Coordinates of C-alpha atoms in Angstrom, one line a residue:
Chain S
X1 CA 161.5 50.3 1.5
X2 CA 159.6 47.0 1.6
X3 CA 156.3 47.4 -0.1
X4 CA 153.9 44.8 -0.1
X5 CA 151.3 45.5 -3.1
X6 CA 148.0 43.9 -3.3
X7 CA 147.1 43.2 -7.3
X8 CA 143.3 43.3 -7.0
X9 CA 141.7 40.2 -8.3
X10 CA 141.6 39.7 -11.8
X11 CA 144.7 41.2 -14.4
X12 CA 147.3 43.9 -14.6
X13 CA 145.4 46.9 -14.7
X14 CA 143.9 45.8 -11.6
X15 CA 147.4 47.5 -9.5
X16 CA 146.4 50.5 -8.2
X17 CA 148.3 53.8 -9.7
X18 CA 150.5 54.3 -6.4
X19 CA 151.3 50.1 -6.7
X20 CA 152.2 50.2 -10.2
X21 CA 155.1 53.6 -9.3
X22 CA 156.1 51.4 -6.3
X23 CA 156.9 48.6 -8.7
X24 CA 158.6 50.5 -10.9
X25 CA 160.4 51.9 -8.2
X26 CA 162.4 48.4 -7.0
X27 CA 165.0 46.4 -7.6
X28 CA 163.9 43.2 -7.2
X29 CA 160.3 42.3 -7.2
X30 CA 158.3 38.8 -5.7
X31 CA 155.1 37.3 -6.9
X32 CA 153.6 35.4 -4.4
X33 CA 152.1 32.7 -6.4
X34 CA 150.3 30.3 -3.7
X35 CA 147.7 31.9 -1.9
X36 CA 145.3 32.7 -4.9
X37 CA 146.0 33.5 -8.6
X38 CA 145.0 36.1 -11.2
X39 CA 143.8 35.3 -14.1
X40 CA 146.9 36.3 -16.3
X41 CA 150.0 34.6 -16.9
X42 CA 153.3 36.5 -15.6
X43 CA 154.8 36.8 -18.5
X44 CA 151.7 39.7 -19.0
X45 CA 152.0 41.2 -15.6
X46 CA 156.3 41.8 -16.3
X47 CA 155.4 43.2 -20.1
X48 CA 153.0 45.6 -18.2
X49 CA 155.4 46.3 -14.9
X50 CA 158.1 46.8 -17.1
X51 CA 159.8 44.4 -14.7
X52 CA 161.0 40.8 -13.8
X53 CA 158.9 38.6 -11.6
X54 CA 160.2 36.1 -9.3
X55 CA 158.3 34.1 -8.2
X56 CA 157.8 33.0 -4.3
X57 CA 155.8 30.3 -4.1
X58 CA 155.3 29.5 0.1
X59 CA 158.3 27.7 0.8
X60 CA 160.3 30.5 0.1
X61 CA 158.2 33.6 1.6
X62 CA 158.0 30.9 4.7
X63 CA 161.7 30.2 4.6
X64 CA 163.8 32.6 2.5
X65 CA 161.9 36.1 4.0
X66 CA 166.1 37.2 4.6
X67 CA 166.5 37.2 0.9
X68 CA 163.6 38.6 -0.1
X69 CA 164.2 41.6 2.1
X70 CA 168.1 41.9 1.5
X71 CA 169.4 45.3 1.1
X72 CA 165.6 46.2 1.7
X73 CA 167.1 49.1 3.8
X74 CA 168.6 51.3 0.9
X75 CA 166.7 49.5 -2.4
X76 CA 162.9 49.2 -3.1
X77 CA 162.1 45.9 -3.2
X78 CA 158.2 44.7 -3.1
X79 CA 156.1 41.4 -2.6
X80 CA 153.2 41.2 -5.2
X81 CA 150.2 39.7 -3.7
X82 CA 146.9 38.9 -5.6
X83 CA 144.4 40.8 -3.8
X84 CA 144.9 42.4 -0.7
X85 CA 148.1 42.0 1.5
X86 CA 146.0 41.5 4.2
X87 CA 143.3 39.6 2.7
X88 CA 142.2 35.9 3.1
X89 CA 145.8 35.2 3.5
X90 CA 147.8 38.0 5.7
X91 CA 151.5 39.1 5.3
X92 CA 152.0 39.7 8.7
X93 CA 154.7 37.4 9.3
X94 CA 156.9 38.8 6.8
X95 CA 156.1 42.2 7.5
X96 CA 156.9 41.6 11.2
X97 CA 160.4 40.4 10.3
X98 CA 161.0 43.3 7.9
X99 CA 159.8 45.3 10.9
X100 CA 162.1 43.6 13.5
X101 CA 165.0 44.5 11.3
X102 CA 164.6 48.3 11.2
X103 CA 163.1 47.8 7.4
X104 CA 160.6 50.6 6.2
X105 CA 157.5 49.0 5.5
X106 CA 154.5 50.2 3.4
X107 CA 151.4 47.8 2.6
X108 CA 149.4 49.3 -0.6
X109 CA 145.7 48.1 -1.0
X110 CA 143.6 46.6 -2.9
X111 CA 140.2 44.5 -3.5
X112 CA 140.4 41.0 -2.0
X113 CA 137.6 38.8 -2.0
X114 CA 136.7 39.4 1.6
X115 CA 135.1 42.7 0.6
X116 CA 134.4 42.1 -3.7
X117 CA 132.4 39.6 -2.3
X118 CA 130.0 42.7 -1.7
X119 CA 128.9 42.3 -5.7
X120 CA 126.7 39.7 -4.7
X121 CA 124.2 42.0 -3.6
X122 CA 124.1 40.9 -0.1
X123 CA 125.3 43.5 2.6
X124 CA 128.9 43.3 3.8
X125 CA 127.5 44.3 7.1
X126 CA 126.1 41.2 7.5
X127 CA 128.2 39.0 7.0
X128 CA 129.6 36.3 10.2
X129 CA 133.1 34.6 10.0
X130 CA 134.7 33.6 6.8
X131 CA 135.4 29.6 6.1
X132 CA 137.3 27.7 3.8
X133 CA 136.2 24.3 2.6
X134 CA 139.1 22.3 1.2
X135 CA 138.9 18.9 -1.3
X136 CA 137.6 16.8 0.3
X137 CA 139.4 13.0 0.0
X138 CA 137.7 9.2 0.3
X139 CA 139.5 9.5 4.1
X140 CA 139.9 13.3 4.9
X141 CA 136.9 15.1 5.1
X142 CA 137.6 17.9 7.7
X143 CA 134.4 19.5 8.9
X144 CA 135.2 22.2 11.5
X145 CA 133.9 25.1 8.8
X146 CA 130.4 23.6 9.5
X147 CA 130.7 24.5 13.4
X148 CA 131.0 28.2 12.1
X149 CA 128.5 28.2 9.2
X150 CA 126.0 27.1 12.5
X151 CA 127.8 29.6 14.2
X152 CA 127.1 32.9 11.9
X153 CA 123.6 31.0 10.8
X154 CA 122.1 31.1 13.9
X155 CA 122.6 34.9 14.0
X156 CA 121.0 35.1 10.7
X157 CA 124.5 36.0 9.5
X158 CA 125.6 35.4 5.6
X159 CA 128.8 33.4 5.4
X160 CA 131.7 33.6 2.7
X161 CA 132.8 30.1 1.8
X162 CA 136.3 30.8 0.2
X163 CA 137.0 27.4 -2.1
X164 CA 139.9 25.4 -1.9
X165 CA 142.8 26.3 -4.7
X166 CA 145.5 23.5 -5.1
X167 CA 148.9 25.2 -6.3
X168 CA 152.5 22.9 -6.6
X169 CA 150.7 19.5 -5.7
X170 CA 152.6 16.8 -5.6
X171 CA 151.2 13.6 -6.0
X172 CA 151.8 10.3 -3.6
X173 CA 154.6 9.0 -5.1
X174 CA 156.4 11.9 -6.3
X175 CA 156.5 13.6 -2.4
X176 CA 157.6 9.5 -1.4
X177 CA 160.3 9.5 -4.0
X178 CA 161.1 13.1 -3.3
X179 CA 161.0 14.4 -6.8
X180 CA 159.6 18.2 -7.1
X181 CA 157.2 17.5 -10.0
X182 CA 154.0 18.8 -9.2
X183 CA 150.4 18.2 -10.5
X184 CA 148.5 21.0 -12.2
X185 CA 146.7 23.4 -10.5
X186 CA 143.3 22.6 -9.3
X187 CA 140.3 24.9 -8.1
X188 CA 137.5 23.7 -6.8
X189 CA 134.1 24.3 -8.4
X190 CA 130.8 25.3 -7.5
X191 CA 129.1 22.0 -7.6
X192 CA 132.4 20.0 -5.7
X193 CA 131.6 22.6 -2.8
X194 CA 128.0 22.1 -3.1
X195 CA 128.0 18.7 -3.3
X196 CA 130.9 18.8 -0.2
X197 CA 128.6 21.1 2.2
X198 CA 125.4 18.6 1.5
X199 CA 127.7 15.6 2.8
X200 CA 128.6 16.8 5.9
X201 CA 124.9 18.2 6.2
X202 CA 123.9 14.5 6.0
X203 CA 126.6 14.0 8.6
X204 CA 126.0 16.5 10.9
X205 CA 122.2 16.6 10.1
X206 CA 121.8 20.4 12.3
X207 CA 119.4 21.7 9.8
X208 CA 121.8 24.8 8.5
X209 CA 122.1 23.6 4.9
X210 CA 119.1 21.9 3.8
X211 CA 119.4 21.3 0.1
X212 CA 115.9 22.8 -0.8
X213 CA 115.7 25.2 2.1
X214 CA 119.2 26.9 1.9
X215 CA 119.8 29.9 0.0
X216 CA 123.2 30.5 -1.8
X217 CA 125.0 32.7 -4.3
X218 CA 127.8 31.7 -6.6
X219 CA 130.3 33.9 -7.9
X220 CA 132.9 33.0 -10.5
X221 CA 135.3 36.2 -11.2
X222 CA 134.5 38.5 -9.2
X223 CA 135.5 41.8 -10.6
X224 CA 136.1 40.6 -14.3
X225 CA 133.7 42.4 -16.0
X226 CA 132.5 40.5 -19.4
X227 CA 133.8 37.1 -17.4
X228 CA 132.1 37.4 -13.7
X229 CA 129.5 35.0 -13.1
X230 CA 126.4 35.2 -10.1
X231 CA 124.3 32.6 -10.1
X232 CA 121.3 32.6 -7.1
X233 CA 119.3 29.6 -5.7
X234 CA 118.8 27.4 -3.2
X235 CA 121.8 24.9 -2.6
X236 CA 119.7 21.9 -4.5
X237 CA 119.4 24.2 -7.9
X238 CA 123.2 24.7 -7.2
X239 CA 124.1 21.2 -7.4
X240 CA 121.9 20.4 -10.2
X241 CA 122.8 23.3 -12.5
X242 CA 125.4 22.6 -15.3
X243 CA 129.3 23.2 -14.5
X244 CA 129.8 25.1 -17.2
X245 CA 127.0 27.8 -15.8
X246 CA 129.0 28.8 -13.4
X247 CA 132.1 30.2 -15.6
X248 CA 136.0 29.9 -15.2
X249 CA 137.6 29.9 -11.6
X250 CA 137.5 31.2 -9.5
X251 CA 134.7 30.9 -7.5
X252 CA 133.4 31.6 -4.4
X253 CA 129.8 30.9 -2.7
X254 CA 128.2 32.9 -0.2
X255 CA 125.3 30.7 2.5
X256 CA 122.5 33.3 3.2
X257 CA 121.9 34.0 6.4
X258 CA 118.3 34.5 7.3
X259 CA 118.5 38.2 8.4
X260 CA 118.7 38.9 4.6
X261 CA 117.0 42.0 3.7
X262 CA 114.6 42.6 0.9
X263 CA 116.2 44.3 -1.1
X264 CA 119.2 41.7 -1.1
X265 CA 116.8 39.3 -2.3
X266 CA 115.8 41.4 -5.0
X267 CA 119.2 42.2 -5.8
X268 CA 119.7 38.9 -6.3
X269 CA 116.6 37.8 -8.4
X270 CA 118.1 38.4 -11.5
X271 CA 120.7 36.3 -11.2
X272 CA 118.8 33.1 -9.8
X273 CA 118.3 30.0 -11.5
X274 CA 114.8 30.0 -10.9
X275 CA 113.0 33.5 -9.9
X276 CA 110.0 32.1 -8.5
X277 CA 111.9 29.2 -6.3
X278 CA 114.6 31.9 -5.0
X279 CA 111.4 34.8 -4.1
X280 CA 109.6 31.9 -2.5
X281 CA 112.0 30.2 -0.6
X282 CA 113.0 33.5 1.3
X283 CA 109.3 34.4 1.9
X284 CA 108.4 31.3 3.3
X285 CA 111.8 30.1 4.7
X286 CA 113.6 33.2 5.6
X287 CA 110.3 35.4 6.4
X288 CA 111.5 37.8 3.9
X289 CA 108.2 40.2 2.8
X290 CA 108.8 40.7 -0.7
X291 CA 106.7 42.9 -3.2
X292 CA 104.3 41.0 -5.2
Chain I
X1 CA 128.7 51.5 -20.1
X2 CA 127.8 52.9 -16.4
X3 CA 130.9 52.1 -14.6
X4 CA 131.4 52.3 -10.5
X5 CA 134.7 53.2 -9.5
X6 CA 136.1 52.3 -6.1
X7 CA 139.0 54.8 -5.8
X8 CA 140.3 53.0 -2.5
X9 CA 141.0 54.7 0.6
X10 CA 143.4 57.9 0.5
X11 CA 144.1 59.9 -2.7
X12 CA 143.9 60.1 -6.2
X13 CA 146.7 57.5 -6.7
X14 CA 144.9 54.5 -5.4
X15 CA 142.4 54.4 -8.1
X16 CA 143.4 51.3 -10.2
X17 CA 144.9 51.5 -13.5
X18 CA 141.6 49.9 -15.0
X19 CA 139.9 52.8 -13.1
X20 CA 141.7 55.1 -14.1
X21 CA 141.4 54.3 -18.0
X22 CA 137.6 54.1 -17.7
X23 CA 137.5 57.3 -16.4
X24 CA 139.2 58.9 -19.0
X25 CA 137.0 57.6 -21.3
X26 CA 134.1 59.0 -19.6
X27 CA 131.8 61.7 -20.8
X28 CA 131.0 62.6 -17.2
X29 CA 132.0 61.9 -14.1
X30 CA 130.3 62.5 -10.8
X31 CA 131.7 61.9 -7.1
X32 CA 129.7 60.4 -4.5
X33 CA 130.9 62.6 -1.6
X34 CA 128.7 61.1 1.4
X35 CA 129.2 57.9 2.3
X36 CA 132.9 58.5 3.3
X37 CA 135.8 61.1 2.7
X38 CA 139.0 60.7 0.7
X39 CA 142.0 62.6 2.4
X40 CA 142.5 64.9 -0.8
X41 CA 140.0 67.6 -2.3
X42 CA 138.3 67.7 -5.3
X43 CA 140.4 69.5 -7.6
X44 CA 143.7 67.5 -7.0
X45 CA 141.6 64.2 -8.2
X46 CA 140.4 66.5 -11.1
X47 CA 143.9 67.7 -12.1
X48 CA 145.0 63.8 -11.4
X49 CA 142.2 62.3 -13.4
X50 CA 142.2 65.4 -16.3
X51 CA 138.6 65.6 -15.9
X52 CA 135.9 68.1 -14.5
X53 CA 134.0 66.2 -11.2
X54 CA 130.5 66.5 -10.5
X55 CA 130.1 66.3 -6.9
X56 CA 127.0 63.6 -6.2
X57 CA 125.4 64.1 -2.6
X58 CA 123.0 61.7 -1.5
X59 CA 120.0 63.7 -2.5
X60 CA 121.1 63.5 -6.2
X61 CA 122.3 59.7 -5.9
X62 CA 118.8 58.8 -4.4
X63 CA 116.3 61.2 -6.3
X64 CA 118.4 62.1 -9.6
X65 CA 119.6 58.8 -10.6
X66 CA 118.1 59.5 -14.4
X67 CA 120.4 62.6 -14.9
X68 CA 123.5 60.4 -13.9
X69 CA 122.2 57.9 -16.1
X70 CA 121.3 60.0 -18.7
X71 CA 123.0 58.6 -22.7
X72 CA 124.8 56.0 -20.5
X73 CA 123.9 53.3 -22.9
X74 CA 125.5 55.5 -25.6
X75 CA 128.4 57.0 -23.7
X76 CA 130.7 55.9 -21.2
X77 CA 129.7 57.5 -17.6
X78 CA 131.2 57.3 -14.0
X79 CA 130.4 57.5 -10.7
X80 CA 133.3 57.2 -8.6
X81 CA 133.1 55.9 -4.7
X82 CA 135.2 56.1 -2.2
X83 CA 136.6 53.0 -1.1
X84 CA 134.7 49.9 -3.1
X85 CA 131.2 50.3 -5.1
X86 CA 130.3 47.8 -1.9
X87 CA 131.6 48.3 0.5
X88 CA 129.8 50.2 4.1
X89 CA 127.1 51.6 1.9
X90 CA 126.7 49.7 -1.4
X91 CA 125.1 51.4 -4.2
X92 CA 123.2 48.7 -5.8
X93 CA 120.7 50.5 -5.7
X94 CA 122.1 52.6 -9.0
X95 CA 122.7 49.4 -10.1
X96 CA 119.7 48.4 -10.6
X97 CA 118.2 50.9 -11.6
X98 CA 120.8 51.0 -14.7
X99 CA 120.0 47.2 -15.1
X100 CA 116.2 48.1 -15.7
X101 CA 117.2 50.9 -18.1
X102 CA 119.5 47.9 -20.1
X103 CA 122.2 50.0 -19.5
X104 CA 125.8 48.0 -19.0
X105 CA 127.4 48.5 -15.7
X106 CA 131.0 47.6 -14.9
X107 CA 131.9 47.5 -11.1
X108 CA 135.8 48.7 -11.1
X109 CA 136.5 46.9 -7.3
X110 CA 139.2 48.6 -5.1
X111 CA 140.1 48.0 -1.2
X112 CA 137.9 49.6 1.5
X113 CA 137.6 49.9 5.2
X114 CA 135.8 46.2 5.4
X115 CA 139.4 44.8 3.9
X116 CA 142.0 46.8 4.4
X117 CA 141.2 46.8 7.9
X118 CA 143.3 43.6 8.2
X119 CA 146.0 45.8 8.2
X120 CA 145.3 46.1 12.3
X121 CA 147.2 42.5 12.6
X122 CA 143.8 40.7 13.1
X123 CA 142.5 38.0 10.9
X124 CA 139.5 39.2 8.6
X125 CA 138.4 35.6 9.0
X126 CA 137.5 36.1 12.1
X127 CA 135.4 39.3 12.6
X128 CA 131.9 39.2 12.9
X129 CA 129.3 41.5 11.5
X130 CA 130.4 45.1 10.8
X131 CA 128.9 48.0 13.3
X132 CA 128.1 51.5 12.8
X133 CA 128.7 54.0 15.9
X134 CA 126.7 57.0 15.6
X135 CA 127.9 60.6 16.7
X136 CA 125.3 60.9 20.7
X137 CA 123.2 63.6 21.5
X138 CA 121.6 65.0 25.2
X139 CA 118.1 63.1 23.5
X140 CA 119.6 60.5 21.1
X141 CA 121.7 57.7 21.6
X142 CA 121.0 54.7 19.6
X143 CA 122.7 51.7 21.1
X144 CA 121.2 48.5 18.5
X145 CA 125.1 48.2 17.8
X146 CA 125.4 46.9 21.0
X147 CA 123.3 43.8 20.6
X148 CA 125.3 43.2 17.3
X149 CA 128.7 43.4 19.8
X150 CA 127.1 41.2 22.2
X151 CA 126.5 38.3 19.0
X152 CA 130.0 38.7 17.9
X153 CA 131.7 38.2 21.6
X154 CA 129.9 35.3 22.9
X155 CA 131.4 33.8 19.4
X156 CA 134.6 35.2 20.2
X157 CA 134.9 36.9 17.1
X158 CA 136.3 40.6 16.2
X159 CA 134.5 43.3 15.6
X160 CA 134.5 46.4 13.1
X161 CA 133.4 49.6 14.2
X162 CA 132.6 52.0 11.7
X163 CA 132.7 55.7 13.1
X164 CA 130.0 58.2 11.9
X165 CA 130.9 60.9 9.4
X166 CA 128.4 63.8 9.3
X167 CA 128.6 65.8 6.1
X168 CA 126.2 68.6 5.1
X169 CA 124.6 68.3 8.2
X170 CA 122.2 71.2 8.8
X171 CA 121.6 73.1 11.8
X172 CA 118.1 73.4 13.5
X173 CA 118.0 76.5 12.8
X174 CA 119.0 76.1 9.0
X175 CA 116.6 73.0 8.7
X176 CA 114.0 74.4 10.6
X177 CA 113.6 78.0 8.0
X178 CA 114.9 75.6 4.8
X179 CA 117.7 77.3 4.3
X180 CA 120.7 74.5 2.9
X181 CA 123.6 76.0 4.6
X182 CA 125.5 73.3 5.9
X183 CA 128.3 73.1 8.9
X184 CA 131.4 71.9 8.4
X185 CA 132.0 67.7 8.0
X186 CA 132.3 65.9 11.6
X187 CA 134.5 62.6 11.8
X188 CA 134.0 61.2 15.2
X189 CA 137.6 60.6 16.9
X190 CA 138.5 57.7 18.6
X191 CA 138.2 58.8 22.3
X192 CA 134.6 60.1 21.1
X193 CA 133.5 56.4 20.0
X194 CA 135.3 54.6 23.4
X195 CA 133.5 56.8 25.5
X196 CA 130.2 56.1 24.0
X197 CA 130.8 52.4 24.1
X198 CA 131.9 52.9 27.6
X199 CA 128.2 54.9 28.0
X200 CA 126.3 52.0 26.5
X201 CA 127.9 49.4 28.2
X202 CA 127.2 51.0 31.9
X203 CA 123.3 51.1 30.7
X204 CA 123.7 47.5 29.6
X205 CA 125.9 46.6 31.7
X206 CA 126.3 42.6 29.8
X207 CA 130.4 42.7 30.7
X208 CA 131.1 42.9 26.8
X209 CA 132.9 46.1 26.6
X210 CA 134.6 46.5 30.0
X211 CA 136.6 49.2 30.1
X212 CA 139.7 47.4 31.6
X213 CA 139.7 44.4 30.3
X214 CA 138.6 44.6 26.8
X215 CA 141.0 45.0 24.2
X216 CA 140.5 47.0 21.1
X217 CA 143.0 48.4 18.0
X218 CA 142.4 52.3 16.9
X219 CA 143.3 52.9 13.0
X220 CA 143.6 55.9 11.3
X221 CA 144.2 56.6 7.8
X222 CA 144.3 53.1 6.6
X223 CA 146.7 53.1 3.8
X224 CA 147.6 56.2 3.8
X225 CA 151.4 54.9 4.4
X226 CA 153.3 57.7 6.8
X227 CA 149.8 59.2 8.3
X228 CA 148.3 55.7 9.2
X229 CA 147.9 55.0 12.8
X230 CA 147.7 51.7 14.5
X231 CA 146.9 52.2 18.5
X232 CA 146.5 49.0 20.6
X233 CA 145.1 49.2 24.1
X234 CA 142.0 48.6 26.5
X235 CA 139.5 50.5 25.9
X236 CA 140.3 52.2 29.8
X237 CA 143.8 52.8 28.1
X238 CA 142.4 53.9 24.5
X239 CA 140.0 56.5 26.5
X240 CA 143.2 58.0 28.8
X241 CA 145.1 58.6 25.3
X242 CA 145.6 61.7 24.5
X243 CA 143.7 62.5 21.2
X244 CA 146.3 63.8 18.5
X245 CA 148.3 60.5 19.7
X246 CA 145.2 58.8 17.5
X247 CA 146.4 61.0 14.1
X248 CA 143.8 62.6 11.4
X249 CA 140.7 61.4 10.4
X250 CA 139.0 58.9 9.5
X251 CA 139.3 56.4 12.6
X252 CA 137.7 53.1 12.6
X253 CA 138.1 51.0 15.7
X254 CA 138.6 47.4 16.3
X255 CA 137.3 45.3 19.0
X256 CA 139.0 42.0 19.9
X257 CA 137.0 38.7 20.3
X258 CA 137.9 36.2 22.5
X259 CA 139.3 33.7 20.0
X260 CA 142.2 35.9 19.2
X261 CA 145.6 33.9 18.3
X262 CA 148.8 34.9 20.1
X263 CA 150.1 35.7 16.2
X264 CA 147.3 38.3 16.2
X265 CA 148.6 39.6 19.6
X266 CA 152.0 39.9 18.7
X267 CA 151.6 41.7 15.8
X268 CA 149.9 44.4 17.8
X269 CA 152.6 44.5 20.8
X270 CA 154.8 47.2 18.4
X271 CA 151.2 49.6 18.7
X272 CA 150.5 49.2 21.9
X273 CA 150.0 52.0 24.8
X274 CA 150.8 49.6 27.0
X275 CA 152.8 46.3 26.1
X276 CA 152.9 44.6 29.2
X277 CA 149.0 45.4 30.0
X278 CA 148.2 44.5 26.1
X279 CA 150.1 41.0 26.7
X280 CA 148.7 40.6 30.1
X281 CA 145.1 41.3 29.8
X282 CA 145.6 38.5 26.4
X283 CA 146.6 36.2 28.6
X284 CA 144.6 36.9 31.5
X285 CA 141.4 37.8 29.9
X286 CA 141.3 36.1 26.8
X287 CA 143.3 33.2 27.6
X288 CA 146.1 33.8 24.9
X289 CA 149.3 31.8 25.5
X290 CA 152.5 34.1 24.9
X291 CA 155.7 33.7 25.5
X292 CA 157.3 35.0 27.6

C-alpha cells in the first residue's frame, strides 16, 4: 500500500490517529519537505513516529517517484505531507503513477490551510479562487493573482492569499557555478505581502485594494494554539503595524470580499488593530449594518 | 479550556492525536450531531475515545450554550465536530460566546469536505464559492444556488456542492400537535441533486448546467479509503447512473469550470462513466487540449 498522509499544520500530534498506525505500519517513509513546513524539526516528528524520515524535497518526488514507490506492492510505504495531500499543493501526479502501476493507494486527511483558513471568522462559503503572491524581485514582479483578486472581488467574494515560502534556494552564483549550497529558508511576511499587493494596486490602479478602503485579516499559525496570530484591519493598518505583531511564520492573509456578513465582522472585531476603523470601514465601505 | 474538535470525515480514527489527548482530558464531552454525519455510531467513538458523549443537537448548541460552557474556565470541556470547527457550518458562534465569558478556547483543526474535496483530481485553487443543494418539495424549491453557479462559470471556476442532510426532521403531523418524534436522517443521493440541478436549469434556462455538456465529479465517502467513490461524467451521464454505482452516504458533487487543466482531466479519466465522452466533451466543450 501507498499511503499519502497529510500532517495537519503545526507539530506531531497534529497526524490523525489512522495516519500515525499507517506510519507505523511502513517500511520506508518520505517527508515531503518543499511545499510548506511544520513548525517542528524532523528529528521530533521520527522520535514521535518511532520511525526514519527521508526526506523528498521536489526534485526527487518530481523525479525519483519509481523509488519512492518500490516494492510499494507488498510493503507499506507512505509520503508525509504537511497539511493535506490534496491541499494548496496536490499529490496527484504521484498518486497517478502509483495508480498506473497497479499500486494500492490510500490518501489520509487532514487540515490544510485551504479550509483552517476558516478560523478567521469569515465564512468558507464565501470564499472565490485561491492566489499565491510570490517575492517579489527589483525585475520580476508577476501580477496575474491581481486579475483574480478583481475576479472573486467583484463578486463580493473573500480571497485566500497563500504567501510565498522559499525552501533550498540557491543563490546566483552558486546555481552558475553549480554548487548545491542553498540559502536559508525564507517566508514571506505580512507586511512584504502588504506592501507587495499595494504596488501592483498603484500599477494596476482598478480600485480592489485601496490601502484605507480594503479590509484584510492576517493569520500567523493557524491552528497552533498559544502561537496563532489574527490580526484585522484595513490593508494601510496592516502595513503600518509592527512585524513582530504578526507572530512567527507562517502566515497567510485573507482580502475581504464585500458580501461579508455581520457577524463576520463582528467575529473579527476583536482581533483588529483598531475596532472603531475596522466597524466603520465595513459600514461605510462594505454596507455592512452593524449593531451600535 | 473550551476546546473544538474537528474529528475529520469518517470514524473515530481520524481525530488527531492532539484531539484525541484533549479529549481525554475532558470533563465532558458533547457531540454536535447536525451539521453533518460521521459513518460510525456513537458508542464506537465512545468506546474509542473512553469517554461518555453527550449528543449536542442544534437546539442545545443555539439555546444551551451556558450548560456546555458551564466550569469551562476551571475544567477542560469538548465539543467535538464533524469534519473542522469551520468548516460548512462554523461554530463561531460558541466561540464567542466563550470569549465573552473569558473562557480559553482551543480550535483542534482537522480536514473537512471544503479540503478534502481535492481528492476529486481538481485544484482547490480554483473552485469558486461553496453551494448548498437543498432536498425539493411539490411547494418549495429554493434555487439562490443557482445564481452562485452562474458567478463561478462565467469565471470558469469549479464549484462545490454541498448535498442537504436532514436529521430530526419532524413530520407535519408530529410538528403540527408538538410531539418531537423525529423520522429517520435523509442524505440526498447523487442522482437526487442532478436532477434538481437539471430542474433549475430548465426554469432558468442560462446554459450553465446543461445536461450533456457539463461535466461534474460525484464523491462519496471522502476518506473513507475502500468505501470512497469518485464518479466522473455529464451530468446527462451522472443522472442515467444507476444509484448504488454512487456508494453510501454522504455525497458531495463537483461541478467543473471552464478553466479546467488537461492534468485535472486526466486524473478523472480512471472514474469516468464514460472515458471517451469525459475526454471529448473537455475538449469540445471546455476547450481542454489532451492527447491523444
Amino acid at each position: 500500500m501507498f499511503y499519502v498522509i497529510g500532517l495537519g499544520l503545526c507539530d506531531e500530534k497534529d497526524i490523525t490517529v489512522r495516519g500515525l498506525e499507517a506510519v507505523k505500519s511502513c517500511s520506508r517513509v518520505y517527508l515531503e519537505a518543499y511545499t510548506s513546513i511544520l513548525m517542528v524539526q524532523k528529528e521530533r516528528l521520527e522520535e514521535f513516529y518511532g520511525k526514519e524520515l527521508i526526506l523528498a524535497d521536489r526534485d526527487m518526488v518530481e523525479t525519483e517517484s519509481d523509488e519512492i514507490l518500490r516494492n510499494a506492492d507488498t510493503e507499506n510505504i507512505a509520503l508525509l505531507v504537511v497539511g493535506d495531500p490534496f491541499g494548496a499543493t496536490t499529490h496527484s501526479d504521484i498518486i497517478l503513477r502509483a495508480r498506473s502501476a497497479k499500486i494500492p493507494v490510500r490518501v489520509i486527511h487532514n487540515a490544510s490551510i485551504m479550509n483552517a483558513i476558516g478560523a478567521c471568522g469569515l465564512q468558507l462559503y464565501n470564499f472565490g479562487q485561491t492566489v499565491s503572491l510570490v517575492f517579489f524581485t527589483e525585475t520580476w514582479k508577476p501580477d496575474s493573482f491581481y486579475d483574480r483578486v478583481k475576479e472573486n472581488a467583484d463578486l463580493g467574494m473573500h480571497t485566500l492569499v497563500l504567501l510565498d515560502i522559499k525552501v533550498k534556494e540557491q543563490s546566483e552564483e552558486n546555481l552558475a557555478r553549480g554548487r548545491k549550497i542553498y540559502e536559508p529558508p525564507r517566508y514571506m511576511s505580512i507586511p512584504t505581502a502588504v506592501s507587495q499587493l499595494i504596488e501592483i494596486e498603484e500599477m494596476r490602479k482598478q480600485d480592489i485594494l485601496i490601502p484605507e478602503k480594503t479590509l484584510a485579516i492576517a493569520m500567523s499559525r493557524v491552528g497552533g494554539g498559544d502561537e496563532e496570530r489574527i490580526v484585522c484591519g484595513t490593508l494601510a493598518e496592516l502595513a503600518a503595524h509592527p512585524a513582530e505583531a504578526f507572530g512567527e511564520p507562517l502566515h497567510s492573509l485573507v482580502i475581504v470580499g464585500r458580501r461579508v456578513h455581520h457577524l463576520e465582522i463582528e467575529y473579527g472585531e476583536s482581533y483588529a488593530i483598531n475596532r472603531e476603523s475596522w466597524r466603520n470601514v465595513a459600514q461605510s465601505v462594505y454596507g455592512c449594518s452593524l449593531d451600535s
